[in-house]
XYZ file of C-alpha atoms in Angstrom:
752
model
C -17.469 50.504 12.770
C -20.188 52.995 13.644
C -20.665 54.572 17.037
C -23.763 52.388 17.587
C -21.519 49.279 17.782
C -18.546 51.035 19.294
C -15.605 49.082 20.626
C -12.637 51.179 21.713
C -9.984 49.200 19.879
C -11.731 49.641 16.524
C -11.109 53.371 16.418
C -7.978 54.947 15.060
C -7.135 57.008 18.104
C -5.199 60.096 17.039
C -2.382 60.854 19.423
C 1.008 62.249 18.437
C 0.812 65.969 17.698
C 3.626 68.060 16.240
C 3.773 71.562 14.738
C 5.041 71.632 11.151
C 4.829 75.361 10.375
C 2.638 78.436 10.768
C 2.110 81.884 9.337
C 0.004 84.851 10.333
C -3.274 83.103 9.494
C -2.654 79.330 9.512
C -0.994 76.731 11.698
C -0.154 73.299 10.313
C 0.280 70.232 12.502
C 0.919 66.536 11.990
C -1.244 64.068 13.915
C -0.094 60.459 13.425
C 0.641 61.222 9.785
C -2.598 63.119 9.167
C -2.420 66.836 8.401
C -4.281 69.115 10.849
C -4.689 72.705 9.697
C -6.010 75.462 11.979
C -7.090 78.761 10.382
C -7.971 82.095 11.930
C -10.905 82.116 9.570
C -12.709 85.266 10.755
C -13.267 87.164 14.032
C -14.642 84.717 16.565
C -14.203 81.714 14.223
C -11.460 79.091 14.018
C -11.366 76.384 11.367
C -9.943 72.903 11.927
C -9.254 70.582 8.986
C -8.098 67.070 9.659
C -7.115 64.902 6.675
C -7.171 65.918 3.019
C -10.071 66.132 0.566
C -10.221 66.591 -3.170
C -14.012 66.372 -3.349
C -16.323 69.249 -4.326
C -17.450 71.622 -1.577
C -20.348 73.130 -3.614
C -19.758 76.727 -2.519
C -21.293 76.236 0.900
C -19.171 79.065 2.353
C -19.274 82.795 1.687
C -15.937 83.318 3.413
C -13.640 80.772 1.832
C -10.193 82.019 2.904
C -8.891 82.882 6.368
C -9.066 86.599 7.043
C -7.998 86.735 10.701
C -4.585 86.561 12.275
C -3.115 84.059 14.701
C -0.077 83.273 16.792
C 1.096 79.837 17.836
C 2.724 79.329 21.220
C 3.921 76.163 22.981
C 1.904 75.406 26.102
C 2.556 72.433 28.327
C 2.668 69.306 26.184
C 0.763 70.991 23.377
C 0.175 74.225 21.527
C -1.910 77.339 22.005
C -3.321 78.993 18.896
C -4.454 82.554 19.583
C -6.642 84.708 17.333
C -7.986 87.897 18.902
C -9.988 87.041 21.982
C -10.240 83.413 20.917
C -7.684 80.717 21.722
C -7.446 77.014 20.965
C -5.330 74.732 23.142
C -4.332 71.505 21.358
C -2.652 68.548 23.041
C -1.700 65.059 21.929
C -1.816 61.566 23.583
C -4.685 61.552 22.684
C -5.468 64.517 20.454
C -7.798 66.859 22.315
C -8.744 70.525 22.391
C -9.985 73.363 24.564
C -11.650 76.493 23.172
C -11.072 79.633 25.250
C -13.015 82.854 24.665
C -12.048 86.025 26.508
C -10.100 83.964 28.987
C -12.914 81.497 29.733
C -12.945 77.889 28.551
C -16.247 77.439 26.689
C -15.623 74.041 25.096
C -13.270 71.121 25.622
C -12.760 67.533 24.530
C -14.527 64.599 26.169
C -13.986 63.974 29.876
C -16.148 60.815 30.120
C -13.773 58.050 31.202
C -14.481 54.365 30.860
C -14.151 52.212 33.983
C -10.837 50.972 32.650
C -9.405 54.496 32.601
C -9.702 55.443 28.930
C -12.161 57.990 27.618
C -15.365 56.300 26.545
C -15.127 57.806 23.026
C -12.076 59.351 21.364
C -11.823 63.150 21.236
C -10.916 62.689 17.571
C -11.042 59.398 15.754
C -11.717 57.596 12.507
C -14.746 55.365 12.990
C -14.966 53.791 9.525
C -12.848 53.827 6.411
C -15.462 52.954 3.730
C -17.246 55.295 3.838
C -14.872 57.291 6.017
C -16.461 58.555 9.218
C -14.876 60.880 11.730
C -15.798 61.235 15.386
C -15.388 64.390 17.483
C -16.372 64.204 21.156
C -16.821 67.290 23.318
C -17.588 67.531 27.028
C -20.956 68.817 28.286
C -21.829 70.190 31.698
C -25.052 69.026 33.296
C -26.881 72.287 32.540
C -25.608 72.682 28.978
C -28.387 73.085 26.428
C -27.800 72.609 22.671
C -29.739 74.237 19.845
C -29.763 74.216 16.050
C -29.375 71.374 13.510
C -31.883 72.803 11.025
C -35.639 72.520 10.967
C -36.491 69.963 13.617
C -40.018 69.584 14.954
C -39.414 68.222 18.449
C -37.986 69.990 21.500
C -35.742 72.928 20.746
C -33.155 71.878 23.302
C -31.633 68.840 21.630
C -29.832 67.648 24.776
C -30.326 63.882 25.042
C -31.257 63.434 21.370
C -29.621 61.690 18.426
C -29.992 63.876 15.349
C -29.367 62.448 11.908
C -28.535 65.179 9.419
C -29.962 63.649 6.260
C -32.593 65.504 4.251
C -35.781 63.445 3.954
C -39.280 63.717 2.590
C -40.572 63.548 6.151
C -44.246 63.240 5.108
C -45.185 65.383 8.077
C -43.764 67.058 11.161
C -44.222 64.224 13.655
C -40.791 62.532 13.745
C -37.091 63.426 13.871
C -37.003 63.286 10.072
C -36.926 66.704 8.446
C -36.635 68.502 5.130
C -33.963 70.959 6.262
C -30.809 69.691 7.984
C -27.941 71.989 8.851
C -24.882 70.506 10.643
C -24.621 73.521 12.925
C -25.355 73.833 16.612
C -24.615 76.124 19.524
C -25.016 76.476 23.243
C -25.747 79.394 25.559
C -22.464 78.337 27.209
C -20.816 80.428 24.457
C -19.783 78.038 21.681
C -20.968 77.035 18.218
C -19.919 74.257 15.832
C -20.416 73.894 12.077
C -19.412 70.746 10.200
C -18.486 71.961 6.706
C -19.508 68.991 4.610
C -22.271 67.936 2.217
C -22.011 64.467 3.780
C -24.233 62.800 6.348
C -23.642 64.066 9.900
C -25.003 62.556 13.081
C -25.047 64.470 16.328
C -25.280 62.751 19.697
C -26.195 65.767 21.812
C -25.646 64.161 25.175
C -27.274 61.051 23.714
C -27.239 58.603 26.588
C -26.648 55.494 24.466
C -23.274 57.020 23.623
C -22.596 59.333 26.569
C -25.046 61.668 28.268
C -22.181 64.025 29.244
C -20.693 64.298 25.742
C -21.633 65.944 22.486
C -20.538 63.648 19.670
C -20.363 64.768 16.032
C -19.987 61.927 13.506
C -19.090 63.199 10.033
C -19.113 61.067 6.906
C -16.656 62.564 4.441
C -13.150 62.195 3.053
C -11.786 64.741 5.557
C -13.036 66.433 8.730
C -13.675 70.170 8.365
C -14.993 71.949 11.469
C -15.639 75.572 12.345
C -15.569 76.532 16.015
C -17.379 79.751 16.905
C -17.540 81.656 20.188
C -19.614 84.464 21.692
C -23.135 85.213 22.821
C -25.814 83.324 20.837
C -26.714 86.350 18.703
C -22.993 86.861 17.957
C -22.595 83.205 17.043
C -25.537 83.393 14.622
C -24.173 86.603 13.110
C -20.767 84.969 12.600
C -22.298 81.822 11.166
C -24.373 83.946 8.804
C -21.303 85.833 7.594
C -19.524 82.523 7.135
C -22.250 80.767 5.116
C -23.761 83.815 3.397
C -25.978 86.716 4.440
C -29.705 86.264 3.862
C -31.129 87.722 0.661
C -34.063 90.120 1.041
C -37.294 88.745 -0.450
C -39.560 91.030 -2.444
C -42.086 93.198 -0.599
C -45.104 91.330 -1.933
C -43.820 88.053 -0.430
C -44.761 89.268 3.064
C -48.450 89.335 2.196
C -50.886 86.438 2.351
C -50.350 83.519 -0.049
C -53.519 81.631 -1.000
C -53.150 78.014 -1.969
C -54.619 74.579 -1.735
C -53.772 71.114 -2.977
C -55.120 71.799 -5.389
C -57.245 73.968 -7.776
C -58.230 71.156 -10.145
C -59.159 73.393 -13.064
C -58.146 76.999 -13.821
C -61.680 78.209 -13.112
C -61.319 77.212 -9.476
C -58.203 79.363 -9.134
C -59.723 82.365 -10.926
C -62.892 82.044 -8.852
C -60.796 82.021 -5.662
C -58.903 85.103 -6.871
C -62.147 86.965 -7.536
C -63.646 85.864 -4.209
C -60.661 86.999 -2.155
C -61.077 90.442 -3.675
C -64.875 90.524 -3.460
C -64.768 89.543 0.208
C -61.982 92.093 0.871
C -59.537 89.592 2.314
C -55.974 90.896 1.975
C -53.899 88.706 -0.363
C -50.807 89.014 -2.557
C -50.062 85.614 -4.084
C -52.031 82.683 -5.424
C -50.387 79.287 -5.982
C -51.037 76.869 -8.839
C -49.948 73.573 -7.303
C -48.456 70.539 -9.059
C -51.504 68.614 -10.121
C -53.235 71.832 -11.106
C -50.652 72.947 -13.659
C -49.065 69.857 -15.152
C -50.233 66.519 -16.511
C -48.983 64.166 -13.789
C -47.927 61.280 -16.007
C -45.532 63.430 -18.076
C -44.338 66.045 -15.598
C -42.054 67.898 -15.024
C -41.018 69.495 -18.328
C -42.106 73.164 -18.154
C -45.226 72.164 -20.155
C -48.704 73.218 -19.109
C -51.353 70.520 -19.117
C -52.940 71.179 -22.520
C -56.267 69.765 -21.390
C -56.678 72.509 -18.795
C -54.193 75.265 -19.654
C -54.678 75.611 -23.381
C -53.760 79.309 -23.097
C -51.699 79.739 -19.949
C -50.884 83.407 -20.577
C -54.581 84.312 -20.771
C -55.503 82.278 -17.710
C -52.670 83.671 -15.617
C -53.652 87.112 -16.818
C -57.044 86.598 -15.162
C -55.229 86.045 -11.878
C -52.854 88.960 -12.274
C -55.685 91.351 -13.068
C -56.770 90.784 -9.474
C -53.439 92.295 -8.333
C -52.074 88.885 -7.437
C -48.632 87.458 -8.009
C -48.685 83.903 -9.330
C -46.667 81.008 -7.929
C -46.391 77.658 -9.753
C -45.095 74.307 -8.556
C -42.191 72.308 -9.916
C -39.816 69.523 -8.977
C -36.446 68.521 -10.481
C -37.549 65.210 -11.945
C -38.668 64.360 -15.471
C -41.086 61.508 -16.156
C -39.898 58.650 -18.364
C -43.146 59.195 -20.311
C -42.069 62.670 -21.456
C -39.822 63.026 -24.566
C -37.648 65.400 -22.532
C -36.467 62.425 -20.501
C -34.819 60.865 -23.562
C -33.331 64.207 -24.587
C -31.771 64.772 -21.160
C -30.619 61.128 -21.044
C -28.869 61.425 -24.415
C -27.012 64.554 -23.266
C -25.936 62.987 -19.993
C -27.835 65.554 -17.977
C -29.558 63.145 -15.613
C -28.084 61.453 -12.576
C -26.824 58.035 -13.645
C -26.247 54.465 -12.572
C -22.710 53.123 -12.268
C -22.951 51.715 -15.818
C -23.629 55.207 -17.232
C -27.343 54.753 -17.931
C -29.881 57.232 -16.597
C -31.039 56.364 -13.109
C -34.834 55.981 -13.067
C -36.224 56.826 -9.660
C -39.365 54.901 -8.721
C -41.364 56.543 -5.969
C -43.069 53.315 -4.943
C -40.444 51.017 -3.409
C -43.011 48.488 -2.219
C -46.179 47.985 -4.339
C -48.091 47.254 -1.142
C -46.971 50.476 0.515
C -47.271 53.547 -1.714
C -45.827 56.436 0.367
C -48.617 58.748 -0.820
C -51.406 56.163 -0.419
C -54.740 57.298 -1.757
C -54.161 60.898 -0.669
C -52.266 62.080 -3.761
C -51.885 60.944 -7.361
C -49.225 58.237 -7.860
C -46.047 59.749 -9.296
C -44.410 58.367 -12.463
C -40.912 56.830 -12.572
C -38.577 59.700 -13.330
C -35.010 60.834 -13.962
C -33.380 63.398 -11.691
C -31.675 66.399 -13.239
C -27.925 66.510 -12.543
C -27.251 69.999 -11.201
C -23.512 69.242 -11.001
C -23.416 69.322 -14.823
C -23.070 73.018 -15.810
C -24.950 72.592 -19.076
C -27.783 70.716 -17.395
C -28.104 73.378 -14.697
C -28.079 76.159 -17.319
C -30.756 74.381 -19.370
C -32.963 73.946 -16.322
C -32.570 77.560 -15.232
C -33.127 79.048 -18.674
C -36.228 76.894 -19.208
C -38.020 78.968 -16.577
C -38.105 81.997 -18.870
C -41.135 80.762 -20.757
C -43.025 80.304 -17.467
C -42.116 83.833 -16.429
C -43.155 85.087 -19.878
C -46.547 83.435 -19.343
C -47.055 85.392 -16.133
C -45.415 83.401 -13.327
C -43.684 85.441 -10.607
C -42.234 82.793 -8.319
C -41.550 79.047 -8.335
C -42.605 76.665 -5.612
C -39.477 74.473 -5.742
C -40.747 71.301 -4.114
C -39.035 68.012 -3.340
C -35.276 67.485 -3.788
C -34.802 64.589 -1.315
C -34.847 61.698 -3.781
C -31.136 61.306 -4.518
C -30.246 57.644 -3.893
C -26.878 56.506 -2.515
C -25.966 54.584 -5.717
C -26.656 57.485 -8.097
C -23.626 58.942 -9.863
C -23.238 62.636 -10.810
C -21.345 64.220 -13.684
C -18.733 65.588 -11.304
C -17.960 62.050 -10.104
C -19.870 62.275 -6.834
C -21.927 59.421 -5.477
C -25.512 60.061 -4.586
C -24.719 59.528 -0.920
C -22.479 62.606 -0.720
C -24.680 64.578 -3.119
C -27.909 63.795 -1.237
C -28.022 66.688 1.220
C -26.583 69.367 -1.022
C -28.771 68.463 -4.006
C -31.698 70.553 -2.768
C -29.362 73.540 -2.304
C -28.091 73.242 -5.890
C -31.664 72.925 -7.120
C -32.970 75.974 -5.250
C -29.869 77.979 -6.142
C -30.485 77.219 -9.819
C -34.144 78.283 -9.672
C -33.427 81.359 -7.532
C -30.656 82.519 -9.877
C -32.855 81.924 -12.932
C -35.593 84.023 -11.360
C -33.173 86.803 -10.480
C -31.710 86.858 -14.018
C -35.192 87.210 -15.495
C -36.186 89.829 -12.947
C -33.049 91.837 -13.650
C -33.787 91.871 -17.402
C -37.391 92.940 -16.833
C -37.023 95.232 -13.856
C -39.039 92.998 -11.547
C -36.922 93.442 -8.395
C -35.624 90.835 -5.927
C -36.044 87.111 -6.611
C -37.232 84.377 -4.298
C -38.256 80.739 -4.335
C -40.852 78.953 -2.213
C -38.728 75.950 -1.372
C -39.233 72.964 0.908
C -35.725 71.671 1.536
C -32.751 73.420 3.066
C -29.052 72.998 3.878
C -25.976 75.073 4.727
C -26.421 78.419 2.991
C -30.134 78.150 2.223
C -30.685 81.633 3.654
C -29.089 82.981 0.481
C -32.043 81.646 -1.530
C -35.197 82.480 0.437
C -37.675 81.302 1.439
C -38.434 77.810 2.712
C -41.703 76.548 4.109
C -42.156 73.841 6.698
C -43.309 70.781 4.811
C -46.596 68.945 5.328
C -48.008 69.288 8.875
C -50.922 67.270 10.092
C -54.099 69.317 10.431
C -54.391 69.173 14.183
C -53.149 71.072 17.238
C -49.944 69.098 17.599
C -49.193 69.557 13.894
C -49.420 73.337 14.463
C -47.239 73.215 17.548
C -44.596 71.122 15.776
C -44.653 73.545 12.820
C -43.915 76.451 15.181
C -41.024 74.554 16.762
C -39.700 73.725 13.260
C -39.648 77.422 12.335
C -38.005 78.411 15.591
C -35.391 75.655 15.273
C -34.651 76.728 11.691
C -34.088 80.273 12.938
C -31.805 78.989 15.676
C -29.804 77.337 12.880
C -29.087 80.593 11.077
C -31.970 80.855 8.595
C -34.176 83.906 9.303
C -37.247 83.190 7.154
C -39.841 80.434 7.528
C -43.448 79.683 6.743
C -45.856 76.829 7.422
C -48.968 75.419 5.816
C -51.538 77.435 7.735
C -54.433 75.118 8.560
C -52.280 72.018 8.100
C -51.624 69.985 4.974
C -53.273 66.610 5.623
C -55.477 64.834 8.134
C -58.368 62.454 8.603
C -60.582 65.551 9.067
C -60.493 69.077 7.814
C -59.274 71.568 10.447
C -61.904 73.026 12.712
C -62.651 76.734 12.536
C -60.992 77.168 15.960
C -57.778 75.436 14.867
C -57.766 77.325 11.548
C -58.111 80.697 13.293
C -55.497 79.963 15.961
C -53.107 78.819 13.242
C -53.849 82.050 11.374
C -53.262 84.164 14.468
C -49.975 82.394 15.217
C -48.704 82.592 11.645
C -49.348 86.354 11.521
C -46.049 86.501 13.436
C -43.863 84.581 11.016
C -41.784 85.981 8.214
C -44.127 84.576 5.533
C -47.725 83.414 5.542
C -49.456 80.880 3.340
C -52.763 79.022 3.595
C -52.307 75.541 2.113
C -53.537 71.997 2.487
C -55.541 69.126 1.028
C -59.015 70.569 0.854
C -60.271 74.120 1.027
C -58.155 76.595 2.968
C -59.809 79.875 1.945
C -61.258 81.756 4.953
C -64.820 81.644 3.673
C -64.713 77.828 3.710
C -64.930 77.924 7.518
C -68.136 79.911 7.888
C -69.119 83.551 7.989
C -67.932 84.179 11.561
C -64.542 82.565 10.952
C -64.146 84.509 7.716
C -64.748 87.803 9.519
C -62.147 87.003 12.176
C -59.604 85.809 9.621
C -60.112 89.048 7.671
C -59.385 91.153 10.798
C -56.293 89.084 11.620
C -54.985 89.394 8.058
C -55.622 93.133 8.069
C -53.357 93.380 11.089
C -50.759 91.242 9.320
C -50.702 93.775 6.502
C -50.481 96.690 8.945
C -47.493 94.900 10.447
C -45.561 94.631 7.136
C -43.430 97.805 7.694
C -42.287 96.226 10.975
C -41.778 92.794 9.380
C -39.692 94.241 6.542
C -37.626 96.141 9.113
C -36.903 92.850 10.882
C -35.992 91.279 7.517
C -33.588 94.143 6.795
C -32.025 93.482 10.167
C -31.761 89.772 9.299
C -30.024 90.563 6.014
C -27.334 92.415 7.992
C -26.968 90.155 10.995
C -28.547 86.789 10.250
C -30.913 87.163 13.239
C -34.189 85.305 12.527
C -37.498 87.150 12.621
C -38.853 84.483 15.010
C -36.380 84.493 17.933
C -36.880 81.608 20.325
C -36.289 82.266 23.992
C -32.850 80.585 24.046
C -31.687 83.145 21.500
C -33.588 86.184 22.839
C -32.898 85.442 26.527
C -30.092 82.855 26.579
C -29.257 83.333 30.269
C -32.862 83.259 31.537
C -33.214 79.528 32.179
C -36.906 79.909 33.002
C -37.494 81.614 29.656
C -35.646 78.865 27.770
C -38.157 76.329 29.096
C -41.015 78.069 27.189
C -40.105 76.575 23.818
C -43.135 77.690 21.806
C -43.057 81.427 22.627
C -40.671 83.814 20.898
C -39.751 87.383 20.105
C -40.932 88.484 16.696
C -38.421 91.104 15.715
C -37.111 93.352 18.472
C -40.369 94.563 19.987
C -43.009 91.796 20.146
C -43.355 88.757 22.394
C -45.621 86.065 20.893
C -47.065 83.147 22.892
C -48.885 80.909 20.395
C -52.081 79.241 21.537
C -51.686 75.594 20.594
C -54.565 73.957 22.484
C -58.359 74.239 22.253
C -59.973 76.742 24.604
C -57.746 79.773 24.125
C -55.447 79.614 27.154
C -51.648 79.689 27.185
C -49.044 79.988 29.905
C -46.692 82.863 29.132
C -43.310 83.599 30.649
C -42.591 87.310 30.675
C -38.777 87.421 30.650
C -37.014 89.264 33.434
C -35.257 92.525 32.756
C -38.058 93.805 30.499
C -41.555 95.130 31.015
C -44.356 94.096 28.683
C -47.490 95.818 27.351
C -50.501 93.750 26.324
C -51.469 94.770 22.774
C -55.071 93.754 23.447
C -55.727 95.228 26.913
C -52.915 97.719 27.437
C -51.940 96.048 30.713
C -48.336 96.629 31.815
C -46.627 93.476 33.086
C -43.283 93.432 34.860
C -40.984 90.669 33.603
C -39.802 87.729 35.657
C -43.166 85.980 36.036
C -45.426 83.461 34.368
C -49.129 83.963 33.753
C -51.905 81.959 32.209
C -53.514 84.172 29.566
C -56.819 83.558 27.778
C -57.612 84.959 24.388
C -60.796 84.925 22.326
C -60.489 83.952 18.687
C -60.401 87.611 17.718
C -57.516 88.447 20.059
C -53.799 88.057 19.447
C -51.462 86.532 22.050
C -48.836 89.242 21.700
C -47.119 91.736 23.991
C -44.898 94.728 23.233
C -41.540 95.289 24.875
C -41.243 98.475 26.882
C -38.851 101.043 25.359
C -39.696 99.993 21.832
C -41.820 101.536 19.095
C -44.229 99.503 16.971
C -44.693 101.075 13.543
C -47.823 100.005 11.679
C -48.921 100.746 8.123
C -52.449 101.297 6.972
C -54.776 98.432 6.181
C -54.484 97.470 2.478
C -55.767 94.691 0.253
C -52.336 93.944 -1.215
C -48.824 95.373 -0.901
C -49.255 97.246 -4.168
C -51.515 99.647 -2.272
C -48.819 100.522 0.271
C -47.478 104.079 0.220
C -43.790 103.255 0.143
C -42.801 106.930 0.606
C -44.818 107.042 3.835
C -45.356 103.411 4.879
C -46.113 104.119 8.552
C -49.629 105.225 9.443
C -49.432 104.717 13.211
C -46.617 104.457 15.731
C -47.281 102.913 19.126
C -44.840 103.758 21.927
C -44.526 101.517 24.937
C -42.855 103.465 27.702
C -40.196 106.046 26.961
C -38.520 105.046 23.662
C -35.016 103.671 24.259
C -34.500 101.706 21.040
C -34.554 102.584 17.359
C -37.764 101.245 15.820
C -37.713 98.103 13.721
C -39.245 99.445 10.518
C -38.668 99.182 6.775
C -36.029 101.422 5.202
C -35.220 102.650 8.765
C -37.544 105.535 7.959
C -38.123 106.306 11.625
C -35.370 107.151 14.075
C -35.498 107.164 17.871
C -32.998 108.160 20.511
C -32.575 107.350 24.179
C -33.464 110.927 25.148
C -37.082 110.357 24.242
C -37.040 112.435 21.053
C -38.647 110.785 18.028
C -38.278 112.162 14.508
C -41.119 110.966 12.277
C -41.177 110.646 8.505
C -42.866 113.354 6.511
C -46.637 113.062 6.591
C -46.926 111.259 9.951
C -49.560 113.110 11.908
C -49.800 113.711 15.629
C -53.046 111.803 15.734
C -51.257 108.695 14.526
C -48.960 108.518 17.516
C -50.310 106.221 20.263
C -48.694 106.236 23.664
C -48.844 103.698 26.454
C -50.376 104.932 29.747
C -48.144 107.302 31.677
C -46.723 109.085 28.644
C -47.571 112.417 27.051
C -46.557 113.982 23.723
C -45.882 117.576 22.775
C -44.579 119.304 19.707
C -40.907 120.211 19.507
C -38.937 122.350 17.024
C -37.934 120.845 13.720
C -41.136 118.878 13.111
C -40.398 116.570 16.019
C -42.522 115.146 18.795
C -41.139 115.112 22.335
C -42.244 112.241 24.539
C -42.439 112.929 28.275
C -43.500 110.981 31.307
C -46.920 112.263 32.392
C -46.280 111.092 35.946
């Protein structure tokens, strides 16, 4: 019985708890005949496994074995498991827990009692047996906020919401459905929780229909496998990142502008756009050949160019590359029944199957009267889905990319991945229901690894994908973009929240379709430019949508403003790469929402659209017509307006107005902003001396966020600059003065 139709007597309430044995890393208990294993998995992390599972785990974890130490002590009617400054108190009758960090209880089992005296939901219970569902209920204080769960487009604080962790083709950013679901959440109260499962997870985050004072995690899997984390939010994200895999560093060129639309109908349109972006001197690094541009729709996808348009793909792609552009091409992991490759894959058993062993044919149109893509996009053919659990199938798919790379492709746009049906059967014996969420991770892992193998053989540097879906561990295979937003102001705002929420879930990189993907009307020039200005401060930047998205399509004045904004984006790349290097070490996202950046400033947490971008910049996106935005300047810091130079003491809100040319961004006092020179593409950057200008805001107290850590700063105000950085390139905020010091240094003094 599901939680929606809960009746107390229908749960298996776990009660009797007894210790079986323990060693220096693991404690084993018995709970009503079910094994309960507690591991000291890593510093600040405890793992609880209830029940036994023989099903695949798909390599979701980077740390697979416990590496901490623990002691088990009797306490009252239960047991206390201690690992460093973290302790877990377990009791029976019924089974319940308390998590103690540095002597403070940060999390405990449900306290919501029914009128009849029993807790309203069990602390631990088995809700259903087929499929097996587990319930874990944890108490919430009235002020407790909860963040995470993947890329979600509504409010960042999920308190009061029911979140269903099932990857979907959301067809927009306007509902709770999302392309990237991660069963991980945390609270500024000092705890985090990760459900280690590919299965479906529902989270009632103080969901009033269940209990507004309880966080309920409902896990569908053979066994329950939970990680409990403790610490400050940044520490929790760092620990979760170590647990599920540190982020890979994308290539340098990926931080430039990506030009795309759905779609360049013939190659000439793409080559014309490439020439125009250079003629008009608009900085750009990548151009995308989208699905209907590259492949014949009826027979896709089979790594075959549409012969009617791409009769000589290598020559055509060469015309794009001669413009100093990298080339991205679209794919999805489905093969049309009209392509001979379908029969080949079917005969080898390399497609997901039906229960009778035949290839499962996925039909996109479930109801002939309700095509999900309507008249907006071309109807998609019935197709088979590649079975990435079959090693030979995955190898074939990965190796097949080589011919695309040989033709001149640099990166794959790995689209879709949500179409695994519950009754599909995989080669490893899994049902589609359990495979559904993890399928997109297997798909993107396959494409990422294929790209990296090719790059390693040809000296092309780090790999990446441009993927839509995400799951536990997706940060290892960057990057993901935010689906298909509506081309209006709320579509832009939801896209920003989606990126921030994804960052709060442990994935540091994110992009959106700048300008919006679809809509009854094309975006206005004002919306287009505000979206551009906001997306300057995201890890990756791509124009994309149905219709023209090139800056010159919005008029001469808009083009000029977009050019200036993009020039600043390129000047910002040394700073952005520095933040990405930090992310690769710590898991901290580049876009840091207020709950992460200022977790104990409750006023700041209420401003859910503004964020820190890296260490030094506060961004307050303008998401309404007219150019005004209310900004909260967090207490404890002082802020410098990048446009006006005004110094603003934190702990106050202001309504700020910006023209279309101006950026809604402020620098944090004590930090250094390192900017490169304006270039047309990253190939023009001087990597030996990437910083052209350094802006100091107050006396420098923090090491600059900059690529290759090529600039160092100390708290004594001394700054040592890389070779070639000239005195004239050092800009100081008002009240500071600079003078030369021995050793090629510059000494910063207060002029007051």
